[in-house]
mmCIF file of C-alpha atoms in Angstrom:
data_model
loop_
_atom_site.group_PDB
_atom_site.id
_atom_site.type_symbol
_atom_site.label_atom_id
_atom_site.label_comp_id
_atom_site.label_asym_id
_atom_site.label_seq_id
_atom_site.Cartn_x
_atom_site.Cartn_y
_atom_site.Cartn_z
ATOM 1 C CA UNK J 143 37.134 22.144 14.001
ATOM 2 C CA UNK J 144 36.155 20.653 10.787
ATOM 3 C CA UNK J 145 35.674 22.022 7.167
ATOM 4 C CA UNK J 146 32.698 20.579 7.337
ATOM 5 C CA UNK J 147 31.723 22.118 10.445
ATOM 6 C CA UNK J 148 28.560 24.109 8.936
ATOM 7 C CA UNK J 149 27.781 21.413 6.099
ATOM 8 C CA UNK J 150 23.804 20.012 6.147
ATOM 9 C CA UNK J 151 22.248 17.197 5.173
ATOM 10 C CA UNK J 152 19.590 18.067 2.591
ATOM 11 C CA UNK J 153 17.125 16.110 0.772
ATOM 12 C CA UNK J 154 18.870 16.021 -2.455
ATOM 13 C CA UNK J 155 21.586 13.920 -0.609
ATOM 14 C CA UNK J 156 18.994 11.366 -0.276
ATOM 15 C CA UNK J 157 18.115 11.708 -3.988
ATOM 16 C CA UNK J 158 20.100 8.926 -5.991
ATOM 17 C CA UNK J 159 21.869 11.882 -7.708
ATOM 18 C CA UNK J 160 25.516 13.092 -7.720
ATOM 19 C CA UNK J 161 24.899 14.598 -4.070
ATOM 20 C CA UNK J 162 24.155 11.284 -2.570
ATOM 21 C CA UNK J 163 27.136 9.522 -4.637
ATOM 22 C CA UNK J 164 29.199 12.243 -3.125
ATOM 23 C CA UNK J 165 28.029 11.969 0.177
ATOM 24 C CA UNK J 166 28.595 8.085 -0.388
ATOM 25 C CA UNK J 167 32.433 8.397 -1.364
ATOM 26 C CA UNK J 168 33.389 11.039 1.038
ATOM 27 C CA UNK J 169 31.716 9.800 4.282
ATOM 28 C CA UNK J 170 29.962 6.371 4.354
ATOM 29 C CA UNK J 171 31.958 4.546 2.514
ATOM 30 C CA UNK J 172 34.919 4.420 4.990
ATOM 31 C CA UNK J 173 32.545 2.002 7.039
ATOM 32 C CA UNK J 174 33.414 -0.610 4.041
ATOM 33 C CA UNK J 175 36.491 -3.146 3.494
ATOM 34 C CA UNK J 176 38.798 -2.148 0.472
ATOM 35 C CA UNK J 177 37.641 -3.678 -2.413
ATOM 36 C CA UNK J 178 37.123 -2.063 -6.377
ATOM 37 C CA UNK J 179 35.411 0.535 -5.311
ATOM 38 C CA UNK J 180 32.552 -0.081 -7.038
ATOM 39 C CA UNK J 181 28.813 0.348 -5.474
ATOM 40 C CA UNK J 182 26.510 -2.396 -6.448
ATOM 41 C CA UNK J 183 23.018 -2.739 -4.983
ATOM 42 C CA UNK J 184 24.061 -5.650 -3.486
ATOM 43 C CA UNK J 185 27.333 -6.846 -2.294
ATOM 44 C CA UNK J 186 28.613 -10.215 -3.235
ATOM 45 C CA UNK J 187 29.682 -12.614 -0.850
ATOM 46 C CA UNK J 188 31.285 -16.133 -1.302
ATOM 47 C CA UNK J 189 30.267 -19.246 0.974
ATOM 48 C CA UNK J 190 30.781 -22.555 1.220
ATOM 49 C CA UNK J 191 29.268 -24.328 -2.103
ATOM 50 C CA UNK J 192 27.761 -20.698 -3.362
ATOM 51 C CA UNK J 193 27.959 -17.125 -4.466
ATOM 52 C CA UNK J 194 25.611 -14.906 -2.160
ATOM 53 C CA UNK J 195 24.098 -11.785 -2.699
ATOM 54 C CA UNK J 196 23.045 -9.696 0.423
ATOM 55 C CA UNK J 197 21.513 -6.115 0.411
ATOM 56 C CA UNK J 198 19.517 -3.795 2.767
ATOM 57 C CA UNK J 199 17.160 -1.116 2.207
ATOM 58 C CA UNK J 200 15.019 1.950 3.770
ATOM 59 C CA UNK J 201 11.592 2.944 3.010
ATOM 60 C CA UNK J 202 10.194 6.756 3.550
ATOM 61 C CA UNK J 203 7.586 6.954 0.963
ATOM 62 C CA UNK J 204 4.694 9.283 1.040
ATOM 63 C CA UNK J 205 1.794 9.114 0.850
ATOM 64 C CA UNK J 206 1.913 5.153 2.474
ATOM 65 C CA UNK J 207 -0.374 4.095 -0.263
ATOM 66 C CA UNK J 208 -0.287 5.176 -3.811
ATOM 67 C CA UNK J 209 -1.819 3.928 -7.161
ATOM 68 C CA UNK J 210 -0.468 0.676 -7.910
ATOM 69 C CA UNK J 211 1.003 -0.080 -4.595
ATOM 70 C CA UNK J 212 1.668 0.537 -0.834
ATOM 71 C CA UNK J 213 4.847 1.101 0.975
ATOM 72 C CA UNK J 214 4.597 -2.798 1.934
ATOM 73 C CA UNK J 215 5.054 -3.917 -1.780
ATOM 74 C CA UNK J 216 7.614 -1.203 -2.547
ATOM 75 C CA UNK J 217 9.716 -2.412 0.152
ATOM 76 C CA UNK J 218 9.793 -6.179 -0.933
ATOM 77 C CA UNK J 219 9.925 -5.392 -4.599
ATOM 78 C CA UNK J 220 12.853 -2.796 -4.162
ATOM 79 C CA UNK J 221 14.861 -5.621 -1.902
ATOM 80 C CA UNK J 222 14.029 -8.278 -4.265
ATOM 81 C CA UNK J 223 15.408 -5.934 -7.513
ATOM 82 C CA UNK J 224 18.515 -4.971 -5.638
ATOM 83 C CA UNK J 225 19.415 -8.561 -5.397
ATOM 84 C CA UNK J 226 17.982 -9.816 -9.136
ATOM 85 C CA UNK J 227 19.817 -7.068 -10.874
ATOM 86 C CA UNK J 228 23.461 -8.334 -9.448
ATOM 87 C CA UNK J 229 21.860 -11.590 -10.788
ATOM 88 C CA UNK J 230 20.888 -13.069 -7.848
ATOM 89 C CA UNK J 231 17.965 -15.612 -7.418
ATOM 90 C CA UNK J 232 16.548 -13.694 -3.970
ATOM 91 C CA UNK J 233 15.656 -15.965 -1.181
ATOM 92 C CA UNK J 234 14.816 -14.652 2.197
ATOM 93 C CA UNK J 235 14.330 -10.917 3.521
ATOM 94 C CA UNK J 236 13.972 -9.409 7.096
ATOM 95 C CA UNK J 237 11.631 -6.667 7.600
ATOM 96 C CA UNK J 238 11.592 -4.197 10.590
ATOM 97 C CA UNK J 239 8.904 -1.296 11.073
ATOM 98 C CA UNK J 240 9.494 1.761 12.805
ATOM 99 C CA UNK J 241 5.854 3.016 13.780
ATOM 100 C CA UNK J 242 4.685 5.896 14.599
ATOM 101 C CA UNK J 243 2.388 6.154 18.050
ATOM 102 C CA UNK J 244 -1.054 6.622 16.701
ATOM 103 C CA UNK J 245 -0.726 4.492 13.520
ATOM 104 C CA UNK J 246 -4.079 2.844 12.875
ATOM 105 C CA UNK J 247 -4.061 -0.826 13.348
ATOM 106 C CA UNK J 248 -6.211 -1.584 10.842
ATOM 107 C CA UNK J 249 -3.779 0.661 8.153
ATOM 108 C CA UNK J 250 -0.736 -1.678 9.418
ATOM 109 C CA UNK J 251 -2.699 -4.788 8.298
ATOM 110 C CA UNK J 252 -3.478 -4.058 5.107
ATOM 111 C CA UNK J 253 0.320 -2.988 4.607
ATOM 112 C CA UNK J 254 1.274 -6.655 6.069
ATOM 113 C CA UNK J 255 -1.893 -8.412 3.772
ATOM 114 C CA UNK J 256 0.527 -6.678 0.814
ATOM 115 C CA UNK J 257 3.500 -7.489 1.910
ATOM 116 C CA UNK J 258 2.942 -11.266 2.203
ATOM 117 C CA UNK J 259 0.736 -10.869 -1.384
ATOM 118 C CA UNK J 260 4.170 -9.078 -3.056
ATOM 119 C CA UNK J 261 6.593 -11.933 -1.318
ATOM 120 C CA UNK J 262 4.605 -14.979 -2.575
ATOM 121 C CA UNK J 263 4.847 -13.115 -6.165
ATOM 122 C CA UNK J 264 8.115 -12.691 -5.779
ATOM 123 C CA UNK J 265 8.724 -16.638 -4.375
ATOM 124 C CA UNK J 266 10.409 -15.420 -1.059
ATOM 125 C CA UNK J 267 10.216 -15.846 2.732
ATOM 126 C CA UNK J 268 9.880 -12.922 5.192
ATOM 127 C CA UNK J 269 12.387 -14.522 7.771
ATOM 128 C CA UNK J 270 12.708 -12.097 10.390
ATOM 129 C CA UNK J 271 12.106 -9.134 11.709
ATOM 130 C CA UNK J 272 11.654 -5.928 14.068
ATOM 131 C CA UNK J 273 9.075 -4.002 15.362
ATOM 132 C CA UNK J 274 9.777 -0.179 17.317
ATOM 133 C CA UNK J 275 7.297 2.184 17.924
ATOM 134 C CA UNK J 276 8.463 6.299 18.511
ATOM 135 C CA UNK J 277 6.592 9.042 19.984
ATOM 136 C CA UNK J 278 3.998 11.079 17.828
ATOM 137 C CA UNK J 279 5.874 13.604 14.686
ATOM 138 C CA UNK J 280 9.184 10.995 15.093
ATOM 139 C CA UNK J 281 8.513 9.383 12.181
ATOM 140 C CA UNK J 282 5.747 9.938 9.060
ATOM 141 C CA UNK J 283 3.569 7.126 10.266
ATOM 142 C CA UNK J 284 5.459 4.354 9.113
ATOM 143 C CA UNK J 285 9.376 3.217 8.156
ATOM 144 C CA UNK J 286 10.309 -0.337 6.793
ATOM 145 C CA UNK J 287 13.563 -1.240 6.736
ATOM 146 C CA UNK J 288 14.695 -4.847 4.819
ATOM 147 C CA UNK J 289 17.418 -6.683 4.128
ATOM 148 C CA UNK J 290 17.862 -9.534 1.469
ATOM 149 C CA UNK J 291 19.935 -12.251 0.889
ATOM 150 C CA UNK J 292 19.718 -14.238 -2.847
ATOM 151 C CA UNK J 293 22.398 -16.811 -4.456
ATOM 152 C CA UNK J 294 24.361 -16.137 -7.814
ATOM 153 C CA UNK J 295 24.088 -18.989 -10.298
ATOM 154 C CA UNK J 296 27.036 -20.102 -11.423
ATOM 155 C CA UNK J 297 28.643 -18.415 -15.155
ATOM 156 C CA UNK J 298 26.290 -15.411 -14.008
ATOM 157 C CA UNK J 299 29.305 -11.575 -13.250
ATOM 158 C CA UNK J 300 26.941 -8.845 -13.474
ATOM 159 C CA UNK J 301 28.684 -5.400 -12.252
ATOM 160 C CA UNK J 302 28.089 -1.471 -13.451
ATOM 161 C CA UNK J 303 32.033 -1.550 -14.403
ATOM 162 C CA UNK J 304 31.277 -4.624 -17.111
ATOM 163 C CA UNK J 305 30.072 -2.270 -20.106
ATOM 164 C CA UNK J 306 32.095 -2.089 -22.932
ATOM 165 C CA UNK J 307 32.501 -0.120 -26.271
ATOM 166 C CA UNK J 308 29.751 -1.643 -28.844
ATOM 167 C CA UNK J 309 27.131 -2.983 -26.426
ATOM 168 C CA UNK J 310 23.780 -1.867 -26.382
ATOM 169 C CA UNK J 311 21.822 -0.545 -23.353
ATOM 170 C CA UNK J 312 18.453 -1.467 -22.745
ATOM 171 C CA UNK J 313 15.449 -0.515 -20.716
ATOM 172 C CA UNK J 314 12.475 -3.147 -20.084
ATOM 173 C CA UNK J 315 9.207 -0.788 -20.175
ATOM 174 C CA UNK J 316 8.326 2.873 -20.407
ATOM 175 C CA UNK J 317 9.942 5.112 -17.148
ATOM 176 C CA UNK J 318 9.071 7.563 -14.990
ATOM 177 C CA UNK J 319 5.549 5.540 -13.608
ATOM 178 C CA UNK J 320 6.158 5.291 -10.187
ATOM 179 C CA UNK J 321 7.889 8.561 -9.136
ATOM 180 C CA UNK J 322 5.234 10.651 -11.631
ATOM 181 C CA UNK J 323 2.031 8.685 -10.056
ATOM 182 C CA UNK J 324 3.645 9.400 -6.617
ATOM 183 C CA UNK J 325 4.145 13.181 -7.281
ATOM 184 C CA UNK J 326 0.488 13.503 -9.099
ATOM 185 C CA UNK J 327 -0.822 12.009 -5.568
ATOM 186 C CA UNK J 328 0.916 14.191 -3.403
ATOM 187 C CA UNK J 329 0.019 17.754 -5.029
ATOM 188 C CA UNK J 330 -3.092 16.798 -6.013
ATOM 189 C CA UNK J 331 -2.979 17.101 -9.735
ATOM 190 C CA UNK J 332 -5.092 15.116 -11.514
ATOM 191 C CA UNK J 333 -3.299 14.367 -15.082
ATOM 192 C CA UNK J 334 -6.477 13.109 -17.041
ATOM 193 C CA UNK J 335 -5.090 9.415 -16.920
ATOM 194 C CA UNK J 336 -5.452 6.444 -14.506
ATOM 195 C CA UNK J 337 -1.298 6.653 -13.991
ATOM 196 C CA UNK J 338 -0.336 3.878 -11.196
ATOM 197 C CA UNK J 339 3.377 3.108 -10.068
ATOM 198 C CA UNK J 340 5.376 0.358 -11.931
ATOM 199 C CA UNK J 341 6.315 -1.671 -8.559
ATOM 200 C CA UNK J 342 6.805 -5.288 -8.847
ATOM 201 C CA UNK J 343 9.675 -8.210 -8.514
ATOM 202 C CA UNK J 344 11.843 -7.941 -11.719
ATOM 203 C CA UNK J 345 13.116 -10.685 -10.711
ATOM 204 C CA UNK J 346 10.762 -12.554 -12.224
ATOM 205 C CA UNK J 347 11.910 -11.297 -15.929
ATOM 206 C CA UNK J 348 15.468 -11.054 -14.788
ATOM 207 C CA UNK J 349 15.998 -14.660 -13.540
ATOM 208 C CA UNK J 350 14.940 -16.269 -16.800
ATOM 209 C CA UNK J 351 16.226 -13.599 -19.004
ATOM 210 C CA UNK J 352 19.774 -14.486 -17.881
ATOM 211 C CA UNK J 353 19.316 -18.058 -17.889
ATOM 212 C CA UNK J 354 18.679 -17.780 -21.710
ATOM 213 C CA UNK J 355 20.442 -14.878 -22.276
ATOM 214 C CA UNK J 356 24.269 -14.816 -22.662
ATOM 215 C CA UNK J 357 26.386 -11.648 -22.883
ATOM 216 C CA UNK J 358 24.451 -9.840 -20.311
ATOM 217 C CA UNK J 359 27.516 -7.149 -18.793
ATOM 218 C CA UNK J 360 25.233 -4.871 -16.234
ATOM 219 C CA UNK J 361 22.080 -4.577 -14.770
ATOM 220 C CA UNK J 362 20.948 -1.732 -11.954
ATOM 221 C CA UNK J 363 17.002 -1.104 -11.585
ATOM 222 C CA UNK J 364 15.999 2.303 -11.773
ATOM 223 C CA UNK J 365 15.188 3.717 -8.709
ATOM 224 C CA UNK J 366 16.210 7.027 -7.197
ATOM 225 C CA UNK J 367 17.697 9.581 -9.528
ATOM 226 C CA UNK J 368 16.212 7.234 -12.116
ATOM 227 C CA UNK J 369 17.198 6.710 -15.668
ATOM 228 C CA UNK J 370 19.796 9.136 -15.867
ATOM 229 C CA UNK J 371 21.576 8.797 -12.283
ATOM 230 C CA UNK J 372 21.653 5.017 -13.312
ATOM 231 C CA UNK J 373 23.617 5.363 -16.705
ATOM 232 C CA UNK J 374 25.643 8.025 -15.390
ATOM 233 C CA UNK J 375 26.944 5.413 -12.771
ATOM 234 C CA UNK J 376 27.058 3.035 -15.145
ATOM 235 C CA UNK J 377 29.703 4.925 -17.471
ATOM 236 C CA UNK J 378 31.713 6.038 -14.657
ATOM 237 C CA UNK J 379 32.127 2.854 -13.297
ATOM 238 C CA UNK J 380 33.126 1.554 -16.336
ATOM 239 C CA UNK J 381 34.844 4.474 -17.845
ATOM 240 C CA UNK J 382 33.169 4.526 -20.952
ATOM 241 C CA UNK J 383 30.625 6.607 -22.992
ATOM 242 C CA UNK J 384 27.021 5.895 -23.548
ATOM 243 C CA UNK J 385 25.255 7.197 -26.465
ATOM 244 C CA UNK J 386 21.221 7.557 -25.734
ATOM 245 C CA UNK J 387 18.275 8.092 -28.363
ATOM 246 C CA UNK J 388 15.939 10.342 -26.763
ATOM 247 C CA UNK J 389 13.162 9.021 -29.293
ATOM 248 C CA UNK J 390 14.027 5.574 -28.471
ATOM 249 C CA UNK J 391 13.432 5.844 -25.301
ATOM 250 C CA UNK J 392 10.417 4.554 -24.019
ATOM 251 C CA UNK J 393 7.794 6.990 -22.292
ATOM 252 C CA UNK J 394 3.745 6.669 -21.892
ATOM 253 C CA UNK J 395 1.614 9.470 -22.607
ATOM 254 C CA UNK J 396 0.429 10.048 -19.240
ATOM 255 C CA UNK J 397 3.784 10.461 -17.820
ATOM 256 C CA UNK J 398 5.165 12.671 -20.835
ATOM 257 C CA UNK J 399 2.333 14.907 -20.121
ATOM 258 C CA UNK J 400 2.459 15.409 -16.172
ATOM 259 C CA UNK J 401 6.086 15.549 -16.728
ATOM 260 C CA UNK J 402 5.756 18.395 -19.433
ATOM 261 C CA UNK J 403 3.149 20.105 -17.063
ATOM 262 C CA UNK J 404 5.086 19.743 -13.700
ATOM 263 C CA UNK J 405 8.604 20.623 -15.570
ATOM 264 C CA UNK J 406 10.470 17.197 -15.162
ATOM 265 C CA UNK J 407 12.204 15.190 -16.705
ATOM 266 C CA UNK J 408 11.339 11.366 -17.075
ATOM 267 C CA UNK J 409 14.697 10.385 -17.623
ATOM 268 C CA UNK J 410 15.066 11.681 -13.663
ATOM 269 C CA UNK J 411 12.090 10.105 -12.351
ATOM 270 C CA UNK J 412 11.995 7.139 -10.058
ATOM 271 C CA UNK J 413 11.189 3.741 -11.323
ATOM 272 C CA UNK J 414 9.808 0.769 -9.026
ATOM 273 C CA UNK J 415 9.463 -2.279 -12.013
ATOM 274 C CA UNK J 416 12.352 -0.834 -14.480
ATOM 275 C CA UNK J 417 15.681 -1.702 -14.824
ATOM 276 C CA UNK J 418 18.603 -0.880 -17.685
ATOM 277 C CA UNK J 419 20.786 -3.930 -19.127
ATOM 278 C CA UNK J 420 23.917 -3.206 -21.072
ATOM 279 C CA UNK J 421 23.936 -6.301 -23.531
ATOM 280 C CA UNK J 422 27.071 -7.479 -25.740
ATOM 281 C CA UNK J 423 25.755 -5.835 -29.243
ATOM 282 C CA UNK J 424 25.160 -10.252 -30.493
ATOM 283 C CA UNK J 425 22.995 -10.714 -28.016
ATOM 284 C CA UNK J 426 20.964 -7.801 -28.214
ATOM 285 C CA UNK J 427 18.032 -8.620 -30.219
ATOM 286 C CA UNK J 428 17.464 -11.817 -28.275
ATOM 287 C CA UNK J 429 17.315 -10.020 -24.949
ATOM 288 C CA UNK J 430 14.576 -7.359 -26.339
ATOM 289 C CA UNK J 431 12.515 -10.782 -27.460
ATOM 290 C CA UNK J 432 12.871 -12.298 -24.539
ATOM 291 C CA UNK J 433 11.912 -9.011 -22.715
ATOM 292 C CA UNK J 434 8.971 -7.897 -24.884
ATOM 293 C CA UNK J 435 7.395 -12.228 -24.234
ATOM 294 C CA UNK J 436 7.366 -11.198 -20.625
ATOM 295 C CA UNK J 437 4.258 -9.177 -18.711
ATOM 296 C CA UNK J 438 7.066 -7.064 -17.121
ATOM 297 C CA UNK J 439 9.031 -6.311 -19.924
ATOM 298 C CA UNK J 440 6.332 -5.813 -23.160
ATOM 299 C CA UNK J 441 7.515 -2.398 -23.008
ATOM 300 C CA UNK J 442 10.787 -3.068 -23.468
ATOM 301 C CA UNK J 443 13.618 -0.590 -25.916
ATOM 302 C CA UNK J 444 17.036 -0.657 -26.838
ATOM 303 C CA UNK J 445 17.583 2.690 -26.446
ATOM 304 C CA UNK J 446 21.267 3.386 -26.436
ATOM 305 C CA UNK J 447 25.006 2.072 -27.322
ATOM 306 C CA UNK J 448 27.787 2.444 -25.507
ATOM 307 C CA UNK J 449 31.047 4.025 -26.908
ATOM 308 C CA UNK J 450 34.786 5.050 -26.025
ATOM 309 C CA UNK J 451 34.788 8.373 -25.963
ATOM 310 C CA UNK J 452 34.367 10.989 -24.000
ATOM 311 C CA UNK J 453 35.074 8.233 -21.176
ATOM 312 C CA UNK J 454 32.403 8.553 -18.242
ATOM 313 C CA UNK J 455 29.938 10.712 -19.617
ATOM 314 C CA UNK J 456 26.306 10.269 -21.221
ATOM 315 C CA UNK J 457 25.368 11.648 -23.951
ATOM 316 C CA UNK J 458 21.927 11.961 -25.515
#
C-alpha cells in the first residue's frame, strides 16, 4: 500500500501554483531524462545545424469564448509564448481536439476561422493534427491539445536559473486581463468596464526585442498562477532574491477594481499576452524602450530588482 494511497487530485494541482510544482517534482517528472532540473516551457533540443525548441500544451478553458478571444486563439498564442519566451523563433504546431458528442458544428468553425486568423498573426503553420470525439458530459464541449516546435538563434541562453544579483525584472503591459475578464464572464459580474483577455503571440515583441536587446537572462510568460507563481520560480531556480515594487507594478483600473471586489489578487491572476524578463541592470532601459515602441508591450514596467539575499524568495 502506498502513502499516498488516499491522496486526490484537486484543482489547485492544476493551478500553476506550488501544488502543481509539487505534484511536478514528486510524480511526473520521473517520466524525464536527468538533466538540471530545471522546468522551462519548452525543452531545448540540439539538431543537426540548429538549436530546437519543442513544447506541448492542454486547453480546458471555460466559457469556449470569452472577451478578446476563443479557446482557438488561446491555444496557438499559449504554444507560440511557450516557445518565444525560451527564445525561440516558433515554426510549426500540431493541434488535436477532443469533442464532445453534441458540439455544434457551426461553434467548431468559428473556433478553426480563429485559429488559422491567430497562426497567420503569429507567422506559423498548423502541421498536423487529431480529431476524437467522447460521449456526452466526457468532456466540457471542447479540449485542444498542441504541440510546438521553434529554432533558437544562435548567441540567444534564456533559462529561469540565469537571474543574477543587480538585474532588473520586467513586465511588458498591465496583468491580470485575461484570468479577471474570464472570471467576470463566468459569474456574471459585470465590472462597469469593457475588460477583454490579453491573448496574443508575444512572440512578435519577443523575437525582435532579443535581436536588439543584449543581456536578456530569463523570460517565462505569465500564465497560470500568474505574476507571482512566475517570479517565485524564477528565484528558486536561480537561488536568488527578487525585490518587487507593488506601485510599480503595472495594473488597469478595471482589473484593480473586479479584483478588489472579487478578493484577488492580480499579481495571481492568469495572463494570456504578458510575460516577465529579468534584464542585466545596463540593458535595462533599452529593453523598456524597445517594449513600450511595440503594440504588445506599450504597457510595459520595470517593476523589480533582483538581489542575494534571502536566496529563493520574493519579496514585495
Amino acid at each position: 500500500m502506498s502513502d499516498r494511497d488516499d491522496e486526490l487530485i484537486l484543482l489547485a494541482h492544476g493551478g500553476g501554483g506550488i501544488m502543481m510544482r509539487e505534484l511536478i517534482d514528486s510524480i511526473i517528472s520521473g517520466l524525464g531524462s536527468p538533466g538540471s532540473g530545471v522546468l522551462q516551457d519548452s525543452a531545448l533540443v540540439d539538431s543537426p545545424g540548429s538549436r530546437l525548441a519543442f513544447t506541448t500544451d492542454s486547453f480546458v478553458v471555460s466559457p469556449l469564448v470569452f472577451p478578446g478571444g476563443d479557446i482557438g486563439s488561446l491555444a496557438v498564442c499559449g504554444t507560440v509564448n511557450d516557445l518565444a519566451v525560451c527564445g525561440a523563433r516558433p515554426l510549426m504546431l500540431s493541434l488535436s481536439f477532443i469533442i464532445e458528442e453534441g458540439f455544434r458544428i457551426s461553434a467548431l468553425e468559428e473556433i478553426v476561422c480563429s485559429i488559422a486568423k491567430a497562426a497567420g498573426e503569429a507567422d506559423v503553420r498548423i502541421v498536423t493534427g487529431d480529431t476524437k470525439v467522447v460521449e456526452r458530459g466526457k468532456a466540457d464541449g471542447l479540449f485542444i491539445n498542441t504541440s510546438g516546435i521553434g529554432v533558437v538563434p544562435e548567441g540567444i541562453d534564456l533559462s529561469s536559473a540565469g537571474a543574477r544579483p543587480g538585474d532588473m525584472v520586467l513586465v511588458n503591459g498591465p496583468i491580470g486581463e485575461h484570468g479577471l475578464a474570464i472570471m467576470s464572464l463566468r459569474e456574471g459580474i459585470d465590472f462597469g468596464s469593457d475588460l477583454e483577455s490579453d491573448t496574443a503571440p508575444l512572440s512578435r515583441l519577443i523575437m525582435p526585442l532579443l535581436e536588439s536587446v543584449k543581456g536578456i537572462r530569463a523570460m517565462r510568460d505569465a500564465t497560470r498562477g500568474g505574476v507571482a507563481a512566475v517570479l517565485n520560480e524564477i528565484a528558486g531556480d536561480s537561488g536568488v532574491s527578487i525585490r518587487i515594487d507593488e506601485e510599480s507594478i503595472p495594473v488597469s483600473a478595471a482589473v484593480r477594481n473586479g479584483c478588489e471586489l472579487m478578493g484577488y489578487d492580480p499579481l495571481h491572476i492568469a495572463n494570456e499576452g504578458k510575460f516577465i524578463a529579468i534584464v542585466a541592470e545596463e540593458s535595462a532601459e533599452k529593453a523598456l524602450s524597445f517594449m513600450r515602441s511595440h503594440t504588445l508591450g506599450r504597457g510595459a514596467a520595470i517593476i523589480g530588482r533582483v538581489s542575494n539575499e534571502p536566496p529563493g524568495h520574493v519579496i514585495m
